[in-house]
CSV table of C-alpha atoms and ligand atoms in Angstrom, one decimal:
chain,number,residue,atom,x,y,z
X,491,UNK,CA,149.0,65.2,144.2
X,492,UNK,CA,149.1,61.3,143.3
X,493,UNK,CA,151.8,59.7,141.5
X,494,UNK,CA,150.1,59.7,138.4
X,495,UNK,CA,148.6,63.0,138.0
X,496,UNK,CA,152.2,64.2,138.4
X,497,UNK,CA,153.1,62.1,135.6
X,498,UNK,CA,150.8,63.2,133.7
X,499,UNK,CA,151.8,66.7,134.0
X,500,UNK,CA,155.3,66.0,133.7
X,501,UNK,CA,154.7,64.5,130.4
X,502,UNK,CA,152.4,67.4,129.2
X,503,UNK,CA,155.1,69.8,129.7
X,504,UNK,CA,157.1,67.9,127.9
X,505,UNK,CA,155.0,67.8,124.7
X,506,UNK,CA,154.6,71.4,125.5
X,507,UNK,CA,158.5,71.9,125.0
X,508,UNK,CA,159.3,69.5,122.0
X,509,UNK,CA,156.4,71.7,120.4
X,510,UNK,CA,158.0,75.0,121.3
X,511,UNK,CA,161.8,74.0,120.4
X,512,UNK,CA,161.8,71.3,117.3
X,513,UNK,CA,160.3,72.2,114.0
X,514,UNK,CA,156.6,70.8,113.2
X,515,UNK,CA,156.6,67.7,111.9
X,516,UNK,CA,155.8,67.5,107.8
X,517,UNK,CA,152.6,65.1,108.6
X,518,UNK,CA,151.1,67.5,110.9
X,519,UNK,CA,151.1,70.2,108.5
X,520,UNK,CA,148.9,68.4,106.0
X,521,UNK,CA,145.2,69.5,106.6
X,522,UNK,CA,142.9,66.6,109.0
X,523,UNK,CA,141.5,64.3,106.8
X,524,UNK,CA,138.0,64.4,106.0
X,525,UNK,CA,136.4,61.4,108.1
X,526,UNK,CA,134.4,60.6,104.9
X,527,UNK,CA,133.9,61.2,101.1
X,528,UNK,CA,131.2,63.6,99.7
X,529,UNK,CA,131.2,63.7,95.9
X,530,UNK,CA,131.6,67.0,93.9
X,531,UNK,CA,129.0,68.0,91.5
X,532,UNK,CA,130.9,69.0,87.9
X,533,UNK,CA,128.9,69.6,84.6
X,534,UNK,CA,130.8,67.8,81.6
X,535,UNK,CA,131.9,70.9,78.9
X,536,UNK,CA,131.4,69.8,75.2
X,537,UNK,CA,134.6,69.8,74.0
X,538,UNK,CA,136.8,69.3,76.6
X,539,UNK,CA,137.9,66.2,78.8
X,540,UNK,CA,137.8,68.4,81.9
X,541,UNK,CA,135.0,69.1,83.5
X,542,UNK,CA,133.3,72.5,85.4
X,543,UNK,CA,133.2,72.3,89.0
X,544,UNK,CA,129.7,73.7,90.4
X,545,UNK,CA,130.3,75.8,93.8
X,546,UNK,CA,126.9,77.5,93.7
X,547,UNK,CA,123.3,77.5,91.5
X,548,UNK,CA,122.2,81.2,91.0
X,549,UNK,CA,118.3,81.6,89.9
X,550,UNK,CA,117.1,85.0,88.8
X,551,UNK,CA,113.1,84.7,89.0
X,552,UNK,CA,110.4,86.2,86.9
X,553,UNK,CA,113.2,87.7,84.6
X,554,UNK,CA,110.7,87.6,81.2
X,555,UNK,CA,107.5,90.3,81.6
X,556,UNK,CA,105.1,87.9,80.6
X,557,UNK,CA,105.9,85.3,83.1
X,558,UNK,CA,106.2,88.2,85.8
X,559,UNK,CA,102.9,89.0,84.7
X,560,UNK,CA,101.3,85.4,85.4
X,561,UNK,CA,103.0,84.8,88.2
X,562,UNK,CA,101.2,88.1,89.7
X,563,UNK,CA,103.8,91.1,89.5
X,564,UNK,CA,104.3,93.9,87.5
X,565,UNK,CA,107.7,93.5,85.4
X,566,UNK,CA,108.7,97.2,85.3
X,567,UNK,CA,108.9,98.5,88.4
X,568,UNK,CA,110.9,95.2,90.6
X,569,UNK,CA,114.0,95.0,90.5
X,570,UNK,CA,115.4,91.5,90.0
X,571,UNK,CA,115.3,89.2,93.0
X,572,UNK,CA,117.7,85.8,92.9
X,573,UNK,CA,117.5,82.7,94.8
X,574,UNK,CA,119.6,79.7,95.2
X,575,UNK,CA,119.4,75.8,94.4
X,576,UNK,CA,121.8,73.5,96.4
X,577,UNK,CA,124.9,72.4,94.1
X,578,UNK,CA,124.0,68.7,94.4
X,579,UNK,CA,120.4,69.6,93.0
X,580,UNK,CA,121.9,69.4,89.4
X,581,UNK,CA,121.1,66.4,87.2
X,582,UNK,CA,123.3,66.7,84.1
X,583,UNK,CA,121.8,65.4,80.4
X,584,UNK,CA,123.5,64.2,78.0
X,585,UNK,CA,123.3,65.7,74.2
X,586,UNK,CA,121.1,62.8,72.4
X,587,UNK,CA,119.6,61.1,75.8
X,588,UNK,CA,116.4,61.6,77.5
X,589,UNK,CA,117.0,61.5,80.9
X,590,UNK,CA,114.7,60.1,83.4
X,591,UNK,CA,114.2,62.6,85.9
X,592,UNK,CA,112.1,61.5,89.1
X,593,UNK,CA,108.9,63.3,89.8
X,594,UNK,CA,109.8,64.9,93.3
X,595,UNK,CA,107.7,64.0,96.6
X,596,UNK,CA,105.1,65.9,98.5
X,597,UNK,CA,103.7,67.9,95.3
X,598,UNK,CA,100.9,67.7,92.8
X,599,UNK,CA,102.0,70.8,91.0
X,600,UNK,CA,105.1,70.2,89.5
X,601,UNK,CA,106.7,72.6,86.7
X,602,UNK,CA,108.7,73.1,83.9
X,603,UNK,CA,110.5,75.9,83.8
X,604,UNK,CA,113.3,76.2,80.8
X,605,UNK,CA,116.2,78.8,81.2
X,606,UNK,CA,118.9,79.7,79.6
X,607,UNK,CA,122.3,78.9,82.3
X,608,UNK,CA,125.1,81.0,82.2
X,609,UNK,CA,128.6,79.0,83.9
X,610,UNK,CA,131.0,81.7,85.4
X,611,UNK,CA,134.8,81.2,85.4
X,612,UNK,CA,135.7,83.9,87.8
X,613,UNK,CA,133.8,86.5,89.6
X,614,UNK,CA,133.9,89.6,91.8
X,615,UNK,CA,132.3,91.8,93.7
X,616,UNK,CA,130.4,95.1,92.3
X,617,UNK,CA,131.2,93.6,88.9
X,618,UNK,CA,130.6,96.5,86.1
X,619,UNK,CA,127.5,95.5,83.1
X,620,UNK,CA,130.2,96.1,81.0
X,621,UNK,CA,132.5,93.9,82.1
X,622,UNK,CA,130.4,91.3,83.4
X,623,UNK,CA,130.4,88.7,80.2
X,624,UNK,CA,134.2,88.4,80.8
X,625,UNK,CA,133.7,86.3,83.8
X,626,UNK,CA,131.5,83.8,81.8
X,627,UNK,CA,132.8,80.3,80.8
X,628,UNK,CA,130.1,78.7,78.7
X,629,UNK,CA,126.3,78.2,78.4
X,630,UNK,CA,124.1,75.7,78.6
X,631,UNK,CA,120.2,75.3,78.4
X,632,UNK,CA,118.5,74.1,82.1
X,633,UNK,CA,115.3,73.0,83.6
X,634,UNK,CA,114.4,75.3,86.6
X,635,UNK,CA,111.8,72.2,88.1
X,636,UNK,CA,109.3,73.9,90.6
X,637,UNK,CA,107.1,72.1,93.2
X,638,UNK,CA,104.4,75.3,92.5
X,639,UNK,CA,102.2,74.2,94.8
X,640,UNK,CA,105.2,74.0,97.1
X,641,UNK,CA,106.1,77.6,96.3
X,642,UNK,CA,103.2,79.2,96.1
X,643,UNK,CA,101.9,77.6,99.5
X,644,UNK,CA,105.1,78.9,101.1
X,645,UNK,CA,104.8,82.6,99.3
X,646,UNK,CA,101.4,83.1,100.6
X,647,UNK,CA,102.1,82.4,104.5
X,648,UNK,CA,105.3,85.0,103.9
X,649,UNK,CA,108.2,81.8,104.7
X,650,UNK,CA,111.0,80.8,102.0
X,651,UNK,CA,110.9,79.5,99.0
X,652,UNK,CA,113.2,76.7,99.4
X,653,UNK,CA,110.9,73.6,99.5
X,654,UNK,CA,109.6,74.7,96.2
X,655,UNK,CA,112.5,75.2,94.2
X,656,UNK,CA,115.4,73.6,95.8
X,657,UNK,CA,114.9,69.8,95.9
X,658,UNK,CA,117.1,67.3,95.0
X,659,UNK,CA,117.6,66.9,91.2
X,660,UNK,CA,115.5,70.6,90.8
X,661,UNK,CA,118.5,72.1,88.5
X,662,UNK,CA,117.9,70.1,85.0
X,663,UNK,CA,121.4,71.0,82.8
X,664,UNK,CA,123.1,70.0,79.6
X,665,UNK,CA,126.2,70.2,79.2
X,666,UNK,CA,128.1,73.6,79.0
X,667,UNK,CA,129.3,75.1,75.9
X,668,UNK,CA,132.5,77.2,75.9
X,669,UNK,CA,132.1,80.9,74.8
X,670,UNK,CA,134.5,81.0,72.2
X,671,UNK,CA,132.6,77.8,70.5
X,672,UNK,CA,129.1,79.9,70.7
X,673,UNK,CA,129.5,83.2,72.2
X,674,UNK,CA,127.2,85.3,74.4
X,675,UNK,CA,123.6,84.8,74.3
X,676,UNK,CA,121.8,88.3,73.9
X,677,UNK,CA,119.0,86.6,71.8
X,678,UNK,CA,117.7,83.5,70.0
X,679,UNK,CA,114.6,81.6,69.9
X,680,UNK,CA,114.0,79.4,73.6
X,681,UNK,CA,111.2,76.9,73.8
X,682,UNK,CA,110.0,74.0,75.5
X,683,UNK,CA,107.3,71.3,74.4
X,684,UNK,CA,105.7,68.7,76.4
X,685,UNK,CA,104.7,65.4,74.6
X,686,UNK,CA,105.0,67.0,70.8
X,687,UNK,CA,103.3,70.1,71.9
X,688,UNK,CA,104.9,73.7,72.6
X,689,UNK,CA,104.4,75.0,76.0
X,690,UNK,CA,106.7,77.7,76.4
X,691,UNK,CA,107.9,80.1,73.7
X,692,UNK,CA,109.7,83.1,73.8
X,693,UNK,CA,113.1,84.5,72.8
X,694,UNK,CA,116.3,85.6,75.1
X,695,UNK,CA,115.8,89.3,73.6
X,696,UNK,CA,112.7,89.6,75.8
X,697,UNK,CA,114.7,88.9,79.1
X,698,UNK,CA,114.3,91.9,81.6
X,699,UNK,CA,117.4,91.8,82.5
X,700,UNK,CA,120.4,90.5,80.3
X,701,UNK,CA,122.7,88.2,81.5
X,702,UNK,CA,125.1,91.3,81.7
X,703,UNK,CA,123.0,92.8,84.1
X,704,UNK,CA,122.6,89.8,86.4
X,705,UNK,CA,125.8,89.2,87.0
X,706,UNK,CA,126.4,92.6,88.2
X,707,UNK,CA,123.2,93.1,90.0
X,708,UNK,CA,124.2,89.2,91.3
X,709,UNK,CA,127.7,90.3,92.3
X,710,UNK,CA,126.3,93.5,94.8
X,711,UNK,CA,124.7,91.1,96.5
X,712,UNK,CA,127.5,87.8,96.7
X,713,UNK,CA,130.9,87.6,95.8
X,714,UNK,CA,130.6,85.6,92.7
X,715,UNK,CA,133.5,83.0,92.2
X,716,UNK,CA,134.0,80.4,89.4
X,717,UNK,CA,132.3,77.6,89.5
X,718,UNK,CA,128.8,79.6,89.9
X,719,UNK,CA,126.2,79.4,87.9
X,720,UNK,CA,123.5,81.0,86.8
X,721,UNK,CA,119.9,80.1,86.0
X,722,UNK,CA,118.8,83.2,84.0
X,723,UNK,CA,114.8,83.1,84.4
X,724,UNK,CA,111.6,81.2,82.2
X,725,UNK,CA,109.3,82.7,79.7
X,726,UNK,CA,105.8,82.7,80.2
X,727,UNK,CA,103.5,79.2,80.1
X,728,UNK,CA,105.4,77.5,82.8
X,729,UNK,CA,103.0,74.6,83.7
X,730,UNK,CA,102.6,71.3,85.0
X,731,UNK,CA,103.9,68.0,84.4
X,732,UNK,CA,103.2,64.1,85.1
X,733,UNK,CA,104.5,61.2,85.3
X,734,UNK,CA,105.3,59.5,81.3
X,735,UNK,CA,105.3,63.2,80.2
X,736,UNK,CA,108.3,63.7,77.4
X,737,UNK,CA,110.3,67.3,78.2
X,738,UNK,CA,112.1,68.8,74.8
X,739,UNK,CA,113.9,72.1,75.8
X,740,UNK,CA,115.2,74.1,72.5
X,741,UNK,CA,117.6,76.9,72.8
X,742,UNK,CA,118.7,78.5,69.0
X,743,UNK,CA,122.8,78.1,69.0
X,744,UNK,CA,122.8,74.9,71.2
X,745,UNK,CA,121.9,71.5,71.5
X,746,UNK,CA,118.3,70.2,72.5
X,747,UNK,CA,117.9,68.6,76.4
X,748,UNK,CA,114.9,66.0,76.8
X,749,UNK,CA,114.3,64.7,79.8
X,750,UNK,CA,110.8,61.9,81.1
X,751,UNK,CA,109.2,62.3,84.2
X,752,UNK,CA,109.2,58.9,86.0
K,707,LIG,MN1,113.1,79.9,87.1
């Protein structure tokens, strides 16, 4: 063995023995530093200076008959089915603004879809019906943008979804509204119009299933935590938008979102 190789060893069973006999030292115990910064995605809450922290986008799909029914299923006999949008997908609107939102790459099918959002301040597992509205922080009314083409392409050769529904800046939202300010939404008028014109029309009452029911059909499947949220499905006349087109979304109880395609 040279010289220096014994060195070497000396001195690692030295380090070996500090370690073992002297108490950890107070920087080392302080978690390794990320090596850089990625921001958090929050949703501002009207009302409050705080804001909601986003951990994960929930979408229920074809959650009203009629759009089942146009989107080629039969609403009474399937169960509901969920997919998810990645957290930095959400572009937030502010009450008042129209937002620009960028019309997305590699489609020529592109979608409104308008959806009541329910914001989750805790969660579970094999959470009850009845219990399930207790986990819920807030509303707020969302844009569930769809590259159709996208989706449907991907649907018909049996591979995910994902390209179709979870692109950046796919999970429109205004802000959220605390329960106690408007409490649960069972029903109430939701609509969207393009340019001036009513697209989508429908009320909450003709969900499948309730908001209730979605967190605890959600909750056999994940662990639901706060910060989740959930997209709660479209009515029927989802369609297709261009660029210039004006987007008003209208839920009754809340605000109205807007939003041009640029
Ligand atoms: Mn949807």
């Amino acid at each position: 063995m040279n010289p220096d190789r014994r060195t070497i060893l000396a001195t690692g069973a030295l380090a070996l023995a500090g370690a073992a006999t002297h108490s950890v030292p107070a920087e080392a115990q302080i978690s390794p530093k990320p090596i850089f910064s990625v921001p958090a995605t929050t949703i501002p809450i009207v009302g409050e200076e705080g804001v909601f922290p986003v951990r994960r986008i929930y979408c229920i799909g074809r959650n009203y008959a009629a759009h089942a029914i146009e989107r080629g299923s039969d609403p009474t006999r399937e169960p509901p089915f969920f997919f998810q949008k990645p957290t930095d997908a959400i572009q937030n609107v502010a009450i008042g603004a129209v937002a620009d939102h960028p019309y997305p790459s590699l489609t020529r099918n592109y979608h409104h879809e308008v959806e009541l959002v329910a914001a989750l301040k805790s969660g579970g597992s094999n959470i009850s019906p009845e219990q399930a509205l207790d986990h819920v922080y807030g509303y707020a009314l969302g844009l569930d943008m769809t590259r159709r083409d996208l989706q449907n392409g991907m649907a018909a050769e049996k591979k995910p979804w994902e390209i179709g529904k979870s692109f950046d800046h796919a999970a429109v939202l205004g802000p959220i509204h605390p329960v106690p300010k408007t409490g649960h939404f069972t029903k109430g008028a939701i609509s969207l119009a393009v340019n001036g014109t009513v697209r989508q029309n429908s009320d909450l009452d003709k969900m499948i299933w309730s908001v209730a029911e979605q967190i605890a059909k959600l909750s056999e499947a994940f662990e639901l935590k706060a910060g989740d949220i959930i997209y709660s499905g479209t009515p029927e006349n989802v369609g297709p938008v261009v660029k210039g087109d004006v987007l008003l979304c209208k839920l009754e109880g809340l605000p109205d979102m807007s939003i041009r395609i640029v």
